Coordinates of C-alpha atoms in Angstrom, one line a residue:
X15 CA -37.9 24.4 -36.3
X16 CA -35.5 25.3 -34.0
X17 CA -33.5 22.1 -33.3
X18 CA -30.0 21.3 -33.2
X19 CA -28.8 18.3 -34.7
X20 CA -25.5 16.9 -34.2
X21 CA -24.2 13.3 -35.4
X22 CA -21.0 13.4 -32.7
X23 CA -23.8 14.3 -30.2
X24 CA -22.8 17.8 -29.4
X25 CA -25.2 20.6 -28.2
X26 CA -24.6 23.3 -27.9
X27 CA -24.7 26.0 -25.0
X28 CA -23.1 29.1 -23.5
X29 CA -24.7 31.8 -25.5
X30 CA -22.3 34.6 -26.3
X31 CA -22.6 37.0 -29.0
X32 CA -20.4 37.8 -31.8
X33 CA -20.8 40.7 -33.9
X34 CA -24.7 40.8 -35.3
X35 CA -24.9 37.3 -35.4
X36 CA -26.0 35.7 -31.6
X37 CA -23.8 31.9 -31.7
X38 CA -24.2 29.0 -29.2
X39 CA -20.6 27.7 -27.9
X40 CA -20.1 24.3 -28.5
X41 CA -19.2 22.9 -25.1
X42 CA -16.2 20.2 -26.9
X43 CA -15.2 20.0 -30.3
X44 CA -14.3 16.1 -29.6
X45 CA -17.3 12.9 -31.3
X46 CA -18.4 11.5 -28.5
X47 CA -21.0 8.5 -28.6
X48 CA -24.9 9.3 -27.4
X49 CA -28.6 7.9 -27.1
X50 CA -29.9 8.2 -30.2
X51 CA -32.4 10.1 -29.0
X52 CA -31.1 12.5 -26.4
X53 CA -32.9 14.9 -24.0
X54 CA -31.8 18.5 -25.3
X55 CA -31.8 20.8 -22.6
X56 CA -34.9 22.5 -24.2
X57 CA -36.7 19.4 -23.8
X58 CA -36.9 18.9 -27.7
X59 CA -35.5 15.6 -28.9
X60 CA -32.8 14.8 -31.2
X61 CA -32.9 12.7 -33.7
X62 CA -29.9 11.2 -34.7
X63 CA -29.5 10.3 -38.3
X64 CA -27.9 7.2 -36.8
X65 CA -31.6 6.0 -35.3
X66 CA -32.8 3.2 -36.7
X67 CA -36.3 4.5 -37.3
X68 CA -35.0 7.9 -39.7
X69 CA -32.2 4.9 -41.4
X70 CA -35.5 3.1 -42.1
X71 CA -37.1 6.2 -44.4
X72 CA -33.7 6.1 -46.5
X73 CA -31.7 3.3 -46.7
X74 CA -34.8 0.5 -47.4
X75 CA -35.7 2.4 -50.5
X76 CA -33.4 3.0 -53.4
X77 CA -32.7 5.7 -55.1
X78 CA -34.3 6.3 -58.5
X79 CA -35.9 8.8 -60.3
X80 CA -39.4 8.2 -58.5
X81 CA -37.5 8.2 -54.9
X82 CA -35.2 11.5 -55.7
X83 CA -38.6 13.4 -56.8
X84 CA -39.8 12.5 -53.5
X85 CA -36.9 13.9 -51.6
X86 CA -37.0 16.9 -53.3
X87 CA -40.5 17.6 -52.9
X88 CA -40.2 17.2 -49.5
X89 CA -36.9 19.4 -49.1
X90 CA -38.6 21.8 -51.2
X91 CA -41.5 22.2 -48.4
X92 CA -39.1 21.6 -45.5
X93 CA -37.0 25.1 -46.9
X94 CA -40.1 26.9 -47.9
X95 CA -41.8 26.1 -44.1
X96 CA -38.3 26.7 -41.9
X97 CA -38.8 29.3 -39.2
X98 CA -36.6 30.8 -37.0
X99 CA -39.2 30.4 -33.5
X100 CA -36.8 31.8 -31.2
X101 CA -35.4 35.0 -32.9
X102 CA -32.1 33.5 -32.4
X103 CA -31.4 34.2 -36.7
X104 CA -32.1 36.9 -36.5
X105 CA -29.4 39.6 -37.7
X106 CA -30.4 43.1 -36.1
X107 CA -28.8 46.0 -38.0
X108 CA -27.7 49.0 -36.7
X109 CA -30.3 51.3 -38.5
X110 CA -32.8 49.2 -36.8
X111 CA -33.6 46.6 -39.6
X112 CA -34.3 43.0 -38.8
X113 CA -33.1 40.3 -41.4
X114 CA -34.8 37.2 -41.6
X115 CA -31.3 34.9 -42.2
X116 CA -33.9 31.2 -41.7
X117 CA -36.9 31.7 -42.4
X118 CA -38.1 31.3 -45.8
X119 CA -39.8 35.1 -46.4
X120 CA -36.0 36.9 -46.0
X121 CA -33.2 37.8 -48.5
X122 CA -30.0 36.4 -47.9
X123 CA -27.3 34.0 -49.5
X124 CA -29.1 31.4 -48.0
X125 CA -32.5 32.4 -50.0
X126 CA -29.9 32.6 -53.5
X127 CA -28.8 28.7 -53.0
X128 CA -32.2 27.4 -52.7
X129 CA -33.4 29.4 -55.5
X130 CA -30.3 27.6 -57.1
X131 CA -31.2 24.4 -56.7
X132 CA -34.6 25.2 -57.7
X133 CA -34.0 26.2 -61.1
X134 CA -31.8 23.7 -62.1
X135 CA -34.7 21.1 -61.1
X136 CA -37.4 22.9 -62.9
X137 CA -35.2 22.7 -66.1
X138 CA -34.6 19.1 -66.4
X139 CA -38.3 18.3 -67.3
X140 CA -40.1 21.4 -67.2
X141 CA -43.8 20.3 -68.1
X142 CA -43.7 17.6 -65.1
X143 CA -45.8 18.4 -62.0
X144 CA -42.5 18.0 -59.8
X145 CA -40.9 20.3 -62.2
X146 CA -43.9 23.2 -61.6
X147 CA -43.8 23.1 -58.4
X148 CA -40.2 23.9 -58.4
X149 CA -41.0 27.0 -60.5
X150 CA -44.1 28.2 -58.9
X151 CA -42.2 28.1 -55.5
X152 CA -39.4 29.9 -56.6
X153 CA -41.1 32.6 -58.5
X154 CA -43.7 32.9 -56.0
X155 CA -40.5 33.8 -53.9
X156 CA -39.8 36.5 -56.0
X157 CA -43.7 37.7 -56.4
X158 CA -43.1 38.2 -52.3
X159 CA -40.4 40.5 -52.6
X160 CA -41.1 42.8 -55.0
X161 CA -44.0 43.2 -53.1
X162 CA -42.7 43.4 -49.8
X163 CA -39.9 46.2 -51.2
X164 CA -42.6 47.6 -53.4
X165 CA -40.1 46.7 -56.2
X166 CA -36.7 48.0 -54.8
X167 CA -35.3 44.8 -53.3
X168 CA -33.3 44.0 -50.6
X169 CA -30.4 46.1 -49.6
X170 CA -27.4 45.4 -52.1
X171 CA -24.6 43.5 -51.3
X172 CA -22.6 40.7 -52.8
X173 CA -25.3 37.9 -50.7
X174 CA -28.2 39.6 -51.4
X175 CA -27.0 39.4 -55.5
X176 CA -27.5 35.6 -55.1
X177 CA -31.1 35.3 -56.3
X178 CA -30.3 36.6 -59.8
X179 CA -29.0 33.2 -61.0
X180 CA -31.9 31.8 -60.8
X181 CA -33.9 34.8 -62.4
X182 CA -31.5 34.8 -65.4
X183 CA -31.8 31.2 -66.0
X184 CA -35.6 31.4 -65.4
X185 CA -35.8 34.4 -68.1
X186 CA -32.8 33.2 -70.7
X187 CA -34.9 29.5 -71.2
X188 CA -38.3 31.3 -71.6
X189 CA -39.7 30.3 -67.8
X190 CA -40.8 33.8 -67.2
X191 CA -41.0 36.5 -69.3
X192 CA -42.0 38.9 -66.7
X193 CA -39.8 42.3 -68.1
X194 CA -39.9 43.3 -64.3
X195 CA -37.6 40.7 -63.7
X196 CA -35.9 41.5 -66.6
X197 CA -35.1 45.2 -65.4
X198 CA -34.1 43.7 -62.1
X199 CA -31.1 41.5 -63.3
X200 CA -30.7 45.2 -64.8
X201 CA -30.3 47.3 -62.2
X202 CA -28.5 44.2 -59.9
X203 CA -26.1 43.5 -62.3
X204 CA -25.0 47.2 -62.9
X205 CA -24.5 47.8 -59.4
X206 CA -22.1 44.6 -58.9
X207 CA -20.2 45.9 -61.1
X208 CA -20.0 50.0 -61.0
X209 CA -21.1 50.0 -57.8
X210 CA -19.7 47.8 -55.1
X211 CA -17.4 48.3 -53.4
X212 CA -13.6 47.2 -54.5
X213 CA -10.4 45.5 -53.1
X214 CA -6.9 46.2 -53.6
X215 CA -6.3 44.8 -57.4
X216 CA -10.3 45.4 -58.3
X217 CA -11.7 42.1 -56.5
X218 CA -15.3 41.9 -55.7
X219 CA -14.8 42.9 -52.0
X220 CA -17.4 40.7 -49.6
X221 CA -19.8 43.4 -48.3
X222 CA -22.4 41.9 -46.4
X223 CA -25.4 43.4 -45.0
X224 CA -23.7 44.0 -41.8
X225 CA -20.1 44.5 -42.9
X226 CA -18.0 46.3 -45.3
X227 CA -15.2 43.8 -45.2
X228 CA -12.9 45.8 -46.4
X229 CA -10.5 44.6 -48.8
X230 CA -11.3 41.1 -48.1
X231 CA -12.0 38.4 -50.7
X232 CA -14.2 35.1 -50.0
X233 CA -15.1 32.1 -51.5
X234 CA -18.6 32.6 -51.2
X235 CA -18.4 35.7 -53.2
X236 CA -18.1 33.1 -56.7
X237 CA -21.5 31.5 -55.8
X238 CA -23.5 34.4 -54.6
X239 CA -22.0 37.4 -56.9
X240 CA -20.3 36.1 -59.7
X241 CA -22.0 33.7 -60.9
X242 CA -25.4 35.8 -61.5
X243 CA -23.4 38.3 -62.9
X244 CA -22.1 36.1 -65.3
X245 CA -25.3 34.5 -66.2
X246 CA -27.1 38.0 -66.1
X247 CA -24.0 39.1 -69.1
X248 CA -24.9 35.7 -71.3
X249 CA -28.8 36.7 -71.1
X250 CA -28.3 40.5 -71.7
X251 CA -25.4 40.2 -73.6
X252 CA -23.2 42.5 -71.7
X253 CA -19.6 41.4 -72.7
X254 CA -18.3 43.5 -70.1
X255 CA -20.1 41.5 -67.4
X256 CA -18.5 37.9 -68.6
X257 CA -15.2 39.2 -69.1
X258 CA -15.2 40.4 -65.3
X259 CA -17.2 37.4 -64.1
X260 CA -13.8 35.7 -65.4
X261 CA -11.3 38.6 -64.0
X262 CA -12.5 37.4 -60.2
X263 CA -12.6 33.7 -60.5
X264 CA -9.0 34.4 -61.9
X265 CA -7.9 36.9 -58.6
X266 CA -9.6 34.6 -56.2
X267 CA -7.9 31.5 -57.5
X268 CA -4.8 33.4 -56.7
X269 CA -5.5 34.5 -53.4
X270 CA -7.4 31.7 -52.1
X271 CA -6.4 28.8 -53.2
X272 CA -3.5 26.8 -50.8
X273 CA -1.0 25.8 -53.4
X274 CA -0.2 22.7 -51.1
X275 CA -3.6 20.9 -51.3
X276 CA -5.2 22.1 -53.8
X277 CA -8.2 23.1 -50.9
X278 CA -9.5 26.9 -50.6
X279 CA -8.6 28.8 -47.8
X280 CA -11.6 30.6 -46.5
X281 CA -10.7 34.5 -47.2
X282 CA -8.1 37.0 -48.0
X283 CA -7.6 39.9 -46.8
X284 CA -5.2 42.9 -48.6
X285 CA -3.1 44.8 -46.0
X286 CA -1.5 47.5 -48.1
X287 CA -0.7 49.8 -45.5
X288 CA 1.1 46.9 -43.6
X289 CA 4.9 47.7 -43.5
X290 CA 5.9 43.9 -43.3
X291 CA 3.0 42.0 -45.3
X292 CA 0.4 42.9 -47.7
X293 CA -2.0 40.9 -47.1
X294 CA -3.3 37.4 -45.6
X295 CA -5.3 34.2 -45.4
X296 CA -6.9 35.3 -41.8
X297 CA -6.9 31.7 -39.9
X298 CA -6.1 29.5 -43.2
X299 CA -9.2 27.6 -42.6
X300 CA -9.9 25.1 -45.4
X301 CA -13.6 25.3 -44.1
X302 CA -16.0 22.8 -45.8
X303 CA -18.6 25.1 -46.9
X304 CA -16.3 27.7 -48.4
X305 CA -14.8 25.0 -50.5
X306 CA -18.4 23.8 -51.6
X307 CA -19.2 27.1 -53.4
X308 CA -15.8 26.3 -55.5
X309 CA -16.7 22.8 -56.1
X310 CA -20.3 23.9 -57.4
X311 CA -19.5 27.2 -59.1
X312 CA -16.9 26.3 -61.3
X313 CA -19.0 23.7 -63.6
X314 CA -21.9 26.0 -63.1
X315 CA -19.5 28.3 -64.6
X316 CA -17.9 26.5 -67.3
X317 CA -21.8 25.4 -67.8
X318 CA -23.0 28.5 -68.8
X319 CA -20.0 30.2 -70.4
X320 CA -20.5 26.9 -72.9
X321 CA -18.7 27.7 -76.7
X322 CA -17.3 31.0 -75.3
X323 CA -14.3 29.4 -73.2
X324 CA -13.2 26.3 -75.7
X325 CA -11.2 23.2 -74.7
X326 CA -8.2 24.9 -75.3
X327 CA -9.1 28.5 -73.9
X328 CA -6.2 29.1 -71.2
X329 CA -9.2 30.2 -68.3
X330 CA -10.7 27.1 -69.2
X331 CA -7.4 25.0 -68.6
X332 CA -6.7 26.7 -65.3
X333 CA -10.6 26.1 -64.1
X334 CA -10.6 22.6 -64.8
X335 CA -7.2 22.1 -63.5
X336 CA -8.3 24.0 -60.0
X337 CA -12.2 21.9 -59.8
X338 CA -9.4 18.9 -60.5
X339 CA -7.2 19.7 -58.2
X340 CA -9.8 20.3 -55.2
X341 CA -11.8 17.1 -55.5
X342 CA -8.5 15.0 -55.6
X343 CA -7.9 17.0 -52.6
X344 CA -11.7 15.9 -51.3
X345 CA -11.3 12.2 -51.8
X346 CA -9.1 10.9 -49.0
X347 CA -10.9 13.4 -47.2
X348 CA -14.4 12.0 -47.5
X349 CA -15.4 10.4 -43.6
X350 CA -16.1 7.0 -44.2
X351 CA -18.3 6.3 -41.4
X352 CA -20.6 8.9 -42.8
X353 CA -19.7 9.6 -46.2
X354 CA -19.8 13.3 -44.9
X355 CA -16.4 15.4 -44.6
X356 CA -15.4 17.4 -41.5
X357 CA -16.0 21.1 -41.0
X358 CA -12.7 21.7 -41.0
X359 CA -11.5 19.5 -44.0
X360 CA -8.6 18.5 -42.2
X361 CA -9.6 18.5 -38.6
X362 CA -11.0 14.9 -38.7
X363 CA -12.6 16.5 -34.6
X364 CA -14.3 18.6 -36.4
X365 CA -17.8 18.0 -36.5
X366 CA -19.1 16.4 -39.8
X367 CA -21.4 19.0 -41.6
X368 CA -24.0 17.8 -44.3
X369 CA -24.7 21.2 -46.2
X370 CA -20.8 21.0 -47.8
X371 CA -20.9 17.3 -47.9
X372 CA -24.0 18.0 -50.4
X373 CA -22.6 20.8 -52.1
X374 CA -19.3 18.3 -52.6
X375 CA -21.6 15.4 -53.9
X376 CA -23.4 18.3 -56.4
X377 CA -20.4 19.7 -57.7
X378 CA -18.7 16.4 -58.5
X379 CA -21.6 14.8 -60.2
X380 CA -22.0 17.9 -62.1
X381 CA -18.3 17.6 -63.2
X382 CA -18.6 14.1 -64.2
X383 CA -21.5 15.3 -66.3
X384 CA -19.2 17.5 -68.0
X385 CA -16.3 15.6 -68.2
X386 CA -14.3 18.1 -66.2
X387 CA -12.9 14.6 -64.2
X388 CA -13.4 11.4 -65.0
X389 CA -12.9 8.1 -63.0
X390 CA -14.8 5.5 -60.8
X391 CA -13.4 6.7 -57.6
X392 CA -15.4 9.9 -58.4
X393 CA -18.7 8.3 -58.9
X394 CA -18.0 6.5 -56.1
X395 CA -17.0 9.2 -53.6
X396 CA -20.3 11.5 -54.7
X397 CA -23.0 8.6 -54.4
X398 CA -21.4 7.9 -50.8
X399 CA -21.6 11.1 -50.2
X400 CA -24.7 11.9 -51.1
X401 CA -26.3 8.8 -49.4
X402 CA -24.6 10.1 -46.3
X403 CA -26.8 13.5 -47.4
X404 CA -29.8 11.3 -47.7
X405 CA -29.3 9.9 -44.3
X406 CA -29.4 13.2 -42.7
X407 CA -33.0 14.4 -44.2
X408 CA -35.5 14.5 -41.7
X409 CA -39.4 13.7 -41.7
X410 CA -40.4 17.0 -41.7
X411 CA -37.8 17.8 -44.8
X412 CA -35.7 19.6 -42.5
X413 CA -31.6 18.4 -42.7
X414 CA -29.9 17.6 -39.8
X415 CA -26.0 18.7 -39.2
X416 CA -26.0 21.7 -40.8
X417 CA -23.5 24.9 -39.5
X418 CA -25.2 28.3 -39.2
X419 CA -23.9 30.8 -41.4
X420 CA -20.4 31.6 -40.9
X421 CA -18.3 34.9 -41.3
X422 CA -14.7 35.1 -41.7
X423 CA -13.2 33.3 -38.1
X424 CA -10.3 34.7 -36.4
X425 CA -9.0 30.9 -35.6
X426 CA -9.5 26.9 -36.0
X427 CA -11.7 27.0 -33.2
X428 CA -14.2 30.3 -34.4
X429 CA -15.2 27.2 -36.9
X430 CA -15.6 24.6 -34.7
X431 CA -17.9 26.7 -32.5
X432 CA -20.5 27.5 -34.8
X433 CA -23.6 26.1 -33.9
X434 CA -25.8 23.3 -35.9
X435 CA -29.2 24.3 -37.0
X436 CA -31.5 23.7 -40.0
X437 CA -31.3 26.4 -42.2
X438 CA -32.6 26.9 -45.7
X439 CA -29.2 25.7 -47.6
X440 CA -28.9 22.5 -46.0
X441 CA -32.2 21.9 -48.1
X442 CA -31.0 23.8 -51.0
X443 CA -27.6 22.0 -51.1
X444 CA -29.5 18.4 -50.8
X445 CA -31.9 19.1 -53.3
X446 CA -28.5 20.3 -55.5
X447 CA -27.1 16.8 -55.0
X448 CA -30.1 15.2 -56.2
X449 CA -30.8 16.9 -59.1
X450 CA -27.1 17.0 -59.8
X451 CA -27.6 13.0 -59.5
X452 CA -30.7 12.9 -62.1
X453 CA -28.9 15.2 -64.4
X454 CA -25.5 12.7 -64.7
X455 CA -27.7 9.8 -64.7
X456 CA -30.0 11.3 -67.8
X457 CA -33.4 10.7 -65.8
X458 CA -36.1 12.8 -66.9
X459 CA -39.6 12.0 -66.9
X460 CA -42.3 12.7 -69.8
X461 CA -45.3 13.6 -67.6

């Protein structure tokens, strides 16, 4: 569906086009009050998670294990049935290929998070019907594009690597035992690391499918590259592919994180040829989402590496200490009208965004799972949070408030601008928080 959602009331309009990607201005960046359900200028409505009728569906029932599985069902078939109607995802290349960014048959990050959020459902009672269906759609995903490539994959780059989590998990616990996807993880995980491109001090560098990047280091690139690669060494014991999994979360600790907050700046870019500096944080946005991917990927992380990084292991120390650091950061950030936080983390006119918010609630509740914080005012600031991500599901399993996808912006304002639409991690994300919430709260069901 091709709605825009947005809880201040914004819509967006003014079409201009940057780079490959078409956006929609935002016409203020200040909340303002509306109807709850407003006349878009396409004549679709807008539901505002505010509207008594959508509060209804979430706030009357609690949550529990029956009410969570029922979300996530229904997320699950609101990401697997999102379509782009208007074309208006669509990311034209410049050798003529088309890539599906929305819709639900592409390859993209945005494909990798769901897949995500899908495997770590299916493993918390894997004989359940809810559980099956969670596998069945995600390998059934996979079943498409091997034969829509006819078994060469999408392009590679360090987004399009973000599917291989979920393969590697599905294939280290016995899921599938498919030796194509097997040879796959392979071929990916060789490339990552002997063939992508590099940075200045042997960083992943974020090569996209319509952008080099050169030189530049993102946040995103922990969630979508690293992590597989990492999971992909464990499963094929590759040595060499753990120890650099832990070589980038080390340089992009020291690149991106702002020493003053304890936030993540967006990107880095090295500028070795520049006379005066060598390098920079672009616009130093401490943009939600970016800082989601740390909040989730470093207990994924410490997850998976398990025994191999002990309590005293100095990359430990320093992971904890940076997830510890961030979500003392998030707290006071946390809106409390929504239990969202801003786009901008500390732009409180910055529109609230749910996808982040989600990915916040996930990654906290996984670290208190692990132990990596501890503390009431955690539990506290994840369940708000991820009732505020409740509020925002819509009948039809879409999510509303959720920023398209978002390349490095040249100022505050490049974020602001981005337009609202559902898109498949705003499910992914959601369904994250939910099973992150069943895992801390030990629900599983038998049958």
């Amino acid at each position: 569906m091709g709605r825009s959602h947005g809880l201040s009331g914004q819509h967006h309009s003014d079409h201009r086009v940057t780079g490959s990607y078409k956006y929609t201005k935002s016409t203020t960046s200040q909340a303002k009050q509306i109807d709850p359900l407003q006349v878009h200028p396409s004549s679709e409505r807008i539901l505002d998670p505010s509207h008594t009728v959508l509060r209804a569906m979430t706030k009357t029932l609690p949550l529990n294990l029956d009410r969570a599985e029922e979300l996530i069902r229904l997320l699950t078939d609101g990401l697997v049935n999102i379509v782009d109607e208007s074309g208006e995802f669509l990311l034209k290349l410049e050798d003529g290929t088309v890539i599906d960014t929305k819709g639900w048959k592409g390859w993209e990050w945005t494909h990798g998070v769901a897949l995500t959020a899908l495997a770590h459902h299916t493993a918390i009672s894997p004989a359940t019907a809810s559980a099956q269906y969670s596998l069945k759609t995600a390998l059934e995903w996979f079943e498409l594009q091997y034969k829509l490539s006819e078994g060469k994959g999408a392009p590679k780059n360090i987004n399009t690597m973000s599917p291989f989590y979920c393969l590697a998990e599905f294939l280290g616990d016995g899921r599938t035992k498919d030796e194509r996807w097997k040879s796959w993880c392979d071929e990916w995980a060789e490339w990552i690391v002997k063939g992508l491109p590099r940075t200045e001090e042997d960083g992943f560098q974020h090569m996209t499918y319509n952008a080099m990047h050169k030189n530049q280091l993102w946040d995103d690139t922990l969630m979508m590259s690293v992590i597989p690669l990492c999971r992909i060494g464990i499963l094929l014991d590759r040595p060499h592919y753990i120890q650099e999994s832990i070589y980038q979360f080390l340089l992009h600790i020291q690149y991106l994180v702002d020493t003053s907050t304890g936030l993540w700046f967006h990107g880095w870019v090295f500028t070795p040829d520049d006379a005066k500096s060598k390098g920079n944080n672009f616009a130093r946005a401490l943009w939600a989402r970016g800082n989601c991917w740390i909040t989730v990927s470093i207990p994924i992380f410490l997850e998976i590496m398990g025994d191999r990084l002990g309590g005293d292991d100095p990359v430990r120390k320093l992971l904890v200490s940076t997830f510890r650091r961030q979500v003392d950061a998030l707290v006071p950030l946390q809106d409390a009208k929504t239990g969202l936080w801003h786009t901008l983390l500390l732009d409180p006119n910055s529109y609230v965004e749910t996808s982040a918010s989600a990915g916040f609630a996930a990654g906290i509740f996984a670290g208190l799972r692990l132990g990596l914080i501890q503390g009431e005012q955690y539990l506290h600031t994840a369940t708000t949070a991820l009732q505020g991500v409740i509020d925002q599901i819509q009948p039809d399993g879409q999510v509303a408030n959720v920023s398209f996808g978002t390349a490095m912006g040249p100022d505050l304002q490049f974020y602001r601008d981005i337009p609202i639409t559902p898109m498949p991690y705003g499910q992914a994300l959601a369904m994250l928080a939910l099973v992150e919430w069943e895992r801390l709260n030990g629900l599983a069901k038998d049958k």
